[in-house]
C-alpha positions as a LaTeX table, in Angstrom:
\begin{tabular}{lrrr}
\hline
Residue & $x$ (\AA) & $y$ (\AA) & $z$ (\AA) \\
\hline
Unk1 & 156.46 & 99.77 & 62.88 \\
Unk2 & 159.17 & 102.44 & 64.00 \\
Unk3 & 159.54 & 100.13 & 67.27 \\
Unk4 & 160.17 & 97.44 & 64.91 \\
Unk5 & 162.77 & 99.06 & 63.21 \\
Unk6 & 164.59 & 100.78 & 65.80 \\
Unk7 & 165.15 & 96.99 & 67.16 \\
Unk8 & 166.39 & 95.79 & 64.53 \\
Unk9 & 169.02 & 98.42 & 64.16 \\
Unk10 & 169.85 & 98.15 & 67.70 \\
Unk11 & 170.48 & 93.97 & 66.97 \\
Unk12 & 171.50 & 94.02 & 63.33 \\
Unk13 & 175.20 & 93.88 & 64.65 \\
Unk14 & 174.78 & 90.33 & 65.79 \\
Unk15 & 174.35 & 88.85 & 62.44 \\
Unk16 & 177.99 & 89.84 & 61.45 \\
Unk17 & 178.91 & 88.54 & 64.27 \\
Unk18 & 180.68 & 85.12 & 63.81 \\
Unk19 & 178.98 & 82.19 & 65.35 \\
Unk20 & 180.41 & 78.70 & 66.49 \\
Unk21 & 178.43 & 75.73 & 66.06 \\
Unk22 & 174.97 & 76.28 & 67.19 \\
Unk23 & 175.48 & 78.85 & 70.19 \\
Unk24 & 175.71 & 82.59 & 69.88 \\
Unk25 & 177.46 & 83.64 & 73.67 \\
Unk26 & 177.69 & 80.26 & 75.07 \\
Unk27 & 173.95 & 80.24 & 74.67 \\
Unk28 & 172.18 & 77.65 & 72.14 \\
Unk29 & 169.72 & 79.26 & 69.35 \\
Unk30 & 166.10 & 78.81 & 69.67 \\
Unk31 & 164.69 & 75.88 & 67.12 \\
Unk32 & 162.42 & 77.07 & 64.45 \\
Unk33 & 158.53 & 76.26 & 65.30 \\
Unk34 & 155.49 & 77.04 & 63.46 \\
Unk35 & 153.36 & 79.96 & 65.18 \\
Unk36 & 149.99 & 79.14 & 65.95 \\
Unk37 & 147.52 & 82.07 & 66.13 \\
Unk38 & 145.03 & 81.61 & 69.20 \\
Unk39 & 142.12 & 84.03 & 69.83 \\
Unk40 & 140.65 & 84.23 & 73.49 \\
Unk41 & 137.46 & 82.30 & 74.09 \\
Unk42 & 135.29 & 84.35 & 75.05 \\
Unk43 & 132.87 & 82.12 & 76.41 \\
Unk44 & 133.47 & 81.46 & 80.47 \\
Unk45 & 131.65 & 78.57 & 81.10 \\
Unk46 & 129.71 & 79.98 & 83.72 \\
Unk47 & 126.63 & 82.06 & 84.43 \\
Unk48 & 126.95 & 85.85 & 85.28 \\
Unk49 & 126.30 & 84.74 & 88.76 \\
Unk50 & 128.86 & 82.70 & 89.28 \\
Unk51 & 131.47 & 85.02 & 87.88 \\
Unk52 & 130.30 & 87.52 & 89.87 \\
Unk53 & 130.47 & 85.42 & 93.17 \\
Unk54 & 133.85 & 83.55 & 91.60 \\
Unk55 & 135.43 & 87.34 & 91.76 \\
Unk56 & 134.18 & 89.29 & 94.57 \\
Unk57 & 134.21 & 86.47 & 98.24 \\
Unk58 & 137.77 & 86.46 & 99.99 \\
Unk59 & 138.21 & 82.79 & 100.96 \\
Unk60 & 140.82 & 81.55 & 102.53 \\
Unk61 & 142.17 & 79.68 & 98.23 \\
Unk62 & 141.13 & 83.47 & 96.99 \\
Unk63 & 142.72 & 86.03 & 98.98 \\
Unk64 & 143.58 & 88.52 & 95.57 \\
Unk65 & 140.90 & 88.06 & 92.79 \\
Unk66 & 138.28 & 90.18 & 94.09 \\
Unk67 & 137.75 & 92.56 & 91.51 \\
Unk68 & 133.73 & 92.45 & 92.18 \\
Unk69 & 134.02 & 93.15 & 95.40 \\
Unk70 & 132.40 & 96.15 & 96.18 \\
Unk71 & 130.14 & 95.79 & 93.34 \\
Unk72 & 128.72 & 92.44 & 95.08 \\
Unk73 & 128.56 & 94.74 & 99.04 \\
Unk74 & 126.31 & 97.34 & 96.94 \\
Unk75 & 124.13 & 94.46 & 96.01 \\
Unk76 & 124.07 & 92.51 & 99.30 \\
Unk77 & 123.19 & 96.42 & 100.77 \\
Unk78 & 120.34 & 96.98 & 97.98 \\
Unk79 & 118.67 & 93.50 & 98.78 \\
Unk80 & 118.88 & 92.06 & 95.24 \\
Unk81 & 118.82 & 88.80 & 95.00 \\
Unk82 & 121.93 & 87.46 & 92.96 \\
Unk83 & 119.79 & 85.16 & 91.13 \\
Unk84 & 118.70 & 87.99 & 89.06 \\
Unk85 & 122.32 & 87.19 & 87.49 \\
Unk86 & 121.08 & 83.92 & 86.36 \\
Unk87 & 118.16 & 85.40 & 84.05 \\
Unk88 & 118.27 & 84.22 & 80.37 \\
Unk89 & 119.39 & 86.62 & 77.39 \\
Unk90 & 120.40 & 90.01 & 79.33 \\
Unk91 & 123.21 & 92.19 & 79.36 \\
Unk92 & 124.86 & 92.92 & 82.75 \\
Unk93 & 127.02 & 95.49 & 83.47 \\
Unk94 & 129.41 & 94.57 & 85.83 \\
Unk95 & 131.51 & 97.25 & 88.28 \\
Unk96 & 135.21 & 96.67 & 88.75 \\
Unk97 & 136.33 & 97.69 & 92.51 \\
Unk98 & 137.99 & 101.08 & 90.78 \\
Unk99 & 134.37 & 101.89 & 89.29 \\
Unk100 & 133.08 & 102.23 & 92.75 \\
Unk101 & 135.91 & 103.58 & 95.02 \\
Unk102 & 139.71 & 103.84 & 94.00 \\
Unk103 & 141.88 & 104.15 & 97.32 \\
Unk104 & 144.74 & 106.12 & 97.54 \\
Unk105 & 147.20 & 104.35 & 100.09 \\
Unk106 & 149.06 & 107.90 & 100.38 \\
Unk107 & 146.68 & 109.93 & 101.25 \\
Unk108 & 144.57 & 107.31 & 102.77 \\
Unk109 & 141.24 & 108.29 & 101.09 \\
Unk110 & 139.08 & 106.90 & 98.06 \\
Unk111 & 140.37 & 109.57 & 95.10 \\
Unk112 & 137.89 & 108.46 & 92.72 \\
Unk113 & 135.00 & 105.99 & 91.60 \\
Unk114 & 131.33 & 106.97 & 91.86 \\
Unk115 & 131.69 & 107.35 & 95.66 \\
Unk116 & 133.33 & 110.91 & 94.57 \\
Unk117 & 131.32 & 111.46 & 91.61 \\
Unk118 & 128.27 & 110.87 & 93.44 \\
Unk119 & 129.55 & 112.49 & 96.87 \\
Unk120 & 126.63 & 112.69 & 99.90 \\
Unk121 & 125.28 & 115.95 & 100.54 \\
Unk122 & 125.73 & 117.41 & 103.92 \\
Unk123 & 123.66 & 121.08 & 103.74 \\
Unk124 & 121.17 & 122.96 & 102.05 \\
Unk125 & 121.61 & 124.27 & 98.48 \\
Unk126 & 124.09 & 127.18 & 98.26 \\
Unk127 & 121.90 & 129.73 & 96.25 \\
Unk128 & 125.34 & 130.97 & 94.36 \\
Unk129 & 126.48 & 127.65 & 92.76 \\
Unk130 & 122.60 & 126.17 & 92.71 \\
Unk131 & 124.36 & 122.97 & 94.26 \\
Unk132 & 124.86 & 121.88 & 98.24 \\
Unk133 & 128.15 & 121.28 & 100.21 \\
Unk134 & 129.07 & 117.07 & 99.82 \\
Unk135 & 131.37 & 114.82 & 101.17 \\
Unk136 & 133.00 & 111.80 & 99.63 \\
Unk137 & 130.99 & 108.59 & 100.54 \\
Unk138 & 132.45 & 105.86 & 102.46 \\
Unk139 & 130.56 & 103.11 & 102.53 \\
Unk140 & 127.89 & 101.98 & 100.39 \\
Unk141 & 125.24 & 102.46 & 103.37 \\
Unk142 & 125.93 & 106.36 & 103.14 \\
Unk143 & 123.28 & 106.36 & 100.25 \\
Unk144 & 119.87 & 105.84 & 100.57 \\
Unk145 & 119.24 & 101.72 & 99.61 \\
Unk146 & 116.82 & 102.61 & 97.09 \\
Unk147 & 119.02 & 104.76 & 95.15 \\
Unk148 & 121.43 & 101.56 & 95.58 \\
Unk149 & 118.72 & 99.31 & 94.08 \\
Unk150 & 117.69 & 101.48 & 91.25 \\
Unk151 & 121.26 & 102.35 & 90.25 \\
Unk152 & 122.14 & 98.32 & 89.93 \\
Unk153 & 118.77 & 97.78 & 87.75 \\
Unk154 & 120.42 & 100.35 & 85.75 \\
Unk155 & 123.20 & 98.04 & 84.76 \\
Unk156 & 120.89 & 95.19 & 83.86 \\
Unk157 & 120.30 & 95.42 & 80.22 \\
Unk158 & 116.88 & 93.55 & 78.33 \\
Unk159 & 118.24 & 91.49 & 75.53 \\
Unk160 & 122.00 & 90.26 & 74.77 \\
Unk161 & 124.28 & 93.39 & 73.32 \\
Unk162 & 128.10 & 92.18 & 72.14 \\
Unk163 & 130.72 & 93.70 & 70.07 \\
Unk164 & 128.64 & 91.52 & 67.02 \\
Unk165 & 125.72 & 93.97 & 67.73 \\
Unk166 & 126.60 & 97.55 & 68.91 \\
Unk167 & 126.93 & 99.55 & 66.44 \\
Unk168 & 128.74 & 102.32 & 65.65 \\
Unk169 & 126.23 & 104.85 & 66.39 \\
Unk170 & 124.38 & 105.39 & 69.78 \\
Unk171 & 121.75 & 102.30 & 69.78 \\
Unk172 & 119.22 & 103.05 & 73.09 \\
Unk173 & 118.40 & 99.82 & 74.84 \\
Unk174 & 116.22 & 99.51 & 78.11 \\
Unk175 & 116.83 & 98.47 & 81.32 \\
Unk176 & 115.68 & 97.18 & 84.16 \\
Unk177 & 114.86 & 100.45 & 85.65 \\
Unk178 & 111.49 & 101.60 & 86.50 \\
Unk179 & 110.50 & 104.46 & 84.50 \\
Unk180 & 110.45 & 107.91 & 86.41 \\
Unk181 & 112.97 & 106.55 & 88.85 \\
Unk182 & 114.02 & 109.73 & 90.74 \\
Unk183 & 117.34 & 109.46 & 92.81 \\
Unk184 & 116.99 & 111.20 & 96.59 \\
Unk185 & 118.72 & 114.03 & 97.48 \\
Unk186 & 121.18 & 112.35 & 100.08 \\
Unk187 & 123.92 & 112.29 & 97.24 \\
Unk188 & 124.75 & 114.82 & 94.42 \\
Unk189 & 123.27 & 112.13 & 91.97 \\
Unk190 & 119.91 & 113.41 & 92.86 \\
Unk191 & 120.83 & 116.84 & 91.34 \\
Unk192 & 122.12 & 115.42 & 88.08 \\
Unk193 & 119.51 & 114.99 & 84.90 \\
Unk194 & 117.52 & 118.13 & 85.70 \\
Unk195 & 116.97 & 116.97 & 89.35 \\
Unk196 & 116.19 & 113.23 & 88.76 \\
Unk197 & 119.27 & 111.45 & 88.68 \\
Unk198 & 117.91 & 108.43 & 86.72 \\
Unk199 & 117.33 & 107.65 & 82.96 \\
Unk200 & 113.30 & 108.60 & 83.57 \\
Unk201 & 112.84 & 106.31 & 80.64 \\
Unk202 & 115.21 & 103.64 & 82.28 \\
Unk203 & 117.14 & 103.30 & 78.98 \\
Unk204 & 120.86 & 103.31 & 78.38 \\
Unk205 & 122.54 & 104.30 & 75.07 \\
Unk206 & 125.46 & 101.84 & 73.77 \\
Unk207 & 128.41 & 102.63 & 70.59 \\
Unk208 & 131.35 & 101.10 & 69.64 \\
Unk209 & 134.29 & 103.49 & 69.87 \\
Unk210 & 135.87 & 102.98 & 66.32 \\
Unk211 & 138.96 & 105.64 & 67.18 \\
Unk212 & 140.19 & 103.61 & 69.97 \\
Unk213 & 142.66 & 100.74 & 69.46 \\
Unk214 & 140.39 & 98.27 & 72.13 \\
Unk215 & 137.24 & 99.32 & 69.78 \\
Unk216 & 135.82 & 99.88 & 74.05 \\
Unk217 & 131.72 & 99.82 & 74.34 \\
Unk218 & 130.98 & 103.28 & 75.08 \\
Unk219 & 127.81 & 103.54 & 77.91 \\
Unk220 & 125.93 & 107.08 & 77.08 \\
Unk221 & 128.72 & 109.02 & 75.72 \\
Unk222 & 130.88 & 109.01 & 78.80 \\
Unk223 & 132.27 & 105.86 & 80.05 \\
Unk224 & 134.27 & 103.34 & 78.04 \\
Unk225 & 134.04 & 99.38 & 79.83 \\
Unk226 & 137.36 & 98.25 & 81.07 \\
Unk227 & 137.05 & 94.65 & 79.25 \\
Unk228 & 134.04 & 93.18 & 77.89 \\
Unk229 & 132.76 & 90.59 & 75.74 \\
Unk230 & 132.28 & 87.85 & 78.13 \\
Unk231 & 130.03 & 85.24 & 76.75 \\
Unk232 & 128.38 & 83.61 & 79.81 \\
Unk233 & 125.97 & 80.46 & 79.95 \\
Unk234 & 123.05 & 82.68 & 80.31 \\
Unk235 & 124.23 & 86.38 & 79.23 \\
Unk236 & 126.52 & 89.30 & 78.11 \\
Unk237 & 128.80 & 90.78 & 81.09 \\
Unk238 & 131.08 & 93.96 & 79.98 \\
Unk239 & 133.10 & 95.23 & 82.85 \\
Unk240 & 133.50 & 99.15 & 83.60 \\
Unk241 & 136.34 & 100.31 & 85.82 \\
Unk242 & 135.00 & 103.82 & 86.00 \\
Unk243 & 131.58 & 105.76 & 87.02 \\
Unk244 & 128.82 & 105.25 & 85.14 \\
Unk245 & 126.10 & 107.45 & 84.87 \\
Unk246 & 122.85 & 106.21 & 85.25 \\
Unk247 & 121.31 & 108.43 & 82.23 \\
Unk248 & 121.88 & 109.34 & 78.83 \\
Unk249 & 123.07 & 113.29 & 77.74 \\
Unk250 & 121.02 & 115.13 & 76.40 \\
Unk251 & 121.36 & 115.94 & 73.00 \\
Unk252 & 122.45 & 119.16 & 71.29 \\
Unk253 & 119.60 & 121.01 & 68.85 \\
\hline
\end{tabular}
């Protein structure tokens, strides 16, 4: 409202100005029209699958739009079979290129994504800080391709979840994570969650973030999705341009 304001202060002078004919500086005035509120479709037409593969190939017409990307190399590393994007009434959390690595062109090194939050260890366990000295990962093949597999089940969710559903609260919903999944301990990950890295329960815990303009889906208390809402022919995609972590937080007494 104060933006409002200030612009019309800043453009109330051009009303006294006198005007000749129908231009104001040589320029004619826009014709009155009716405005026509539009709301987004959220539906895409396609299934998860093929928005995945639609965003993530370089071809020779799509040289830009490749926003899965890296998400789509973890899979093709982890040996799942994209089909499992085609599965009726599921959730499926989708990684944005940023979620995995983000690249710094100044320094010329990945500066953030789950490829520093989930660095690969390179020593034993220094008994002072109880944790071992890491390095940032580079490539997807740095991690052990189980880990890879189990964290991608993590981000397919049983049943369809939207902004009609989530509430408010924390809702718990499972996955397709085995239970007692335990990370290795090439990568920090397998020192999170008291040394198991995984949800051991394979769930995930979903809210609504009612304090936040974009109302974001908030995944166990920690990451908000980038955009979400897409309505595919077969399922529920929400996109997340930072890490996720593939557990919920434990609760305080």
């Amino acid at each position: 409202m104060n933006t409002i304001r200030l612009i019309l202060k800043r453009y109330a002078f051009l009303l006294l100005l006198p005007l000749s004919g129908c231009t104001l500086f040589d320029m004619e005035l826009q014709k009155k029209y009716d405005y026509e509120h539009k709301t987004l479709d959220p539906h895409i037409n396609i299934t998860a699958r093929e928005f995945l593969e639609s965003r993530s190939y370089e071809s020779a017409t799509n040289t830009k739009d490749t926003v899965f990307k890296w998400m789509r190399k973890g899979l093709d590393y982890a040996g799942i079979d994209l089909a499992a994007y085609e599965k009726q009434g599921m959730t499926f959390i989708f990684l944005h290129n940023d979620a995995v690595r983000v690249y710094d062109s100044k320094t010329k090194k990945t500066s953030a994504g789950l490829w520093v939050d989930f660095p690969i260890v390179t020593g034993p366990v220094n008994p002072t800080t109880g944790l071992p000295p890491t390095r940032i990962a580079e490539k997807w093949e740095d991690y052990p391709k189980e880990d890879v597999k189990n964290f991608f089940l993590y981000l397919m969710i049983q049943g369809t979840y939207n902004f009609n559903n989530i509430a408010l609260d924390n809702m718990v919903v499972q996955t397709m994570l085995p239970p007692a999944s335990i990370a290795s301990k090439k990568s920090l990950l397998g020192y999170f969650n008291n040394g198991t890295g995984f949800d051991q329960e394979g769930k995930m815990e979903l809210r609504i973030v009612n304090n936040d303009d974009l109302a974001p889906i908030m995944i166990n208390d920690k990451t908000k999705n980038r955009s979400g809402g897409y309505i595919a022919t077969n399922a529920i995609v929400h996109v997340y341009g930072a890490t996720i972590y593939p557990y919920r937080l434990p609760k305080p007494l």
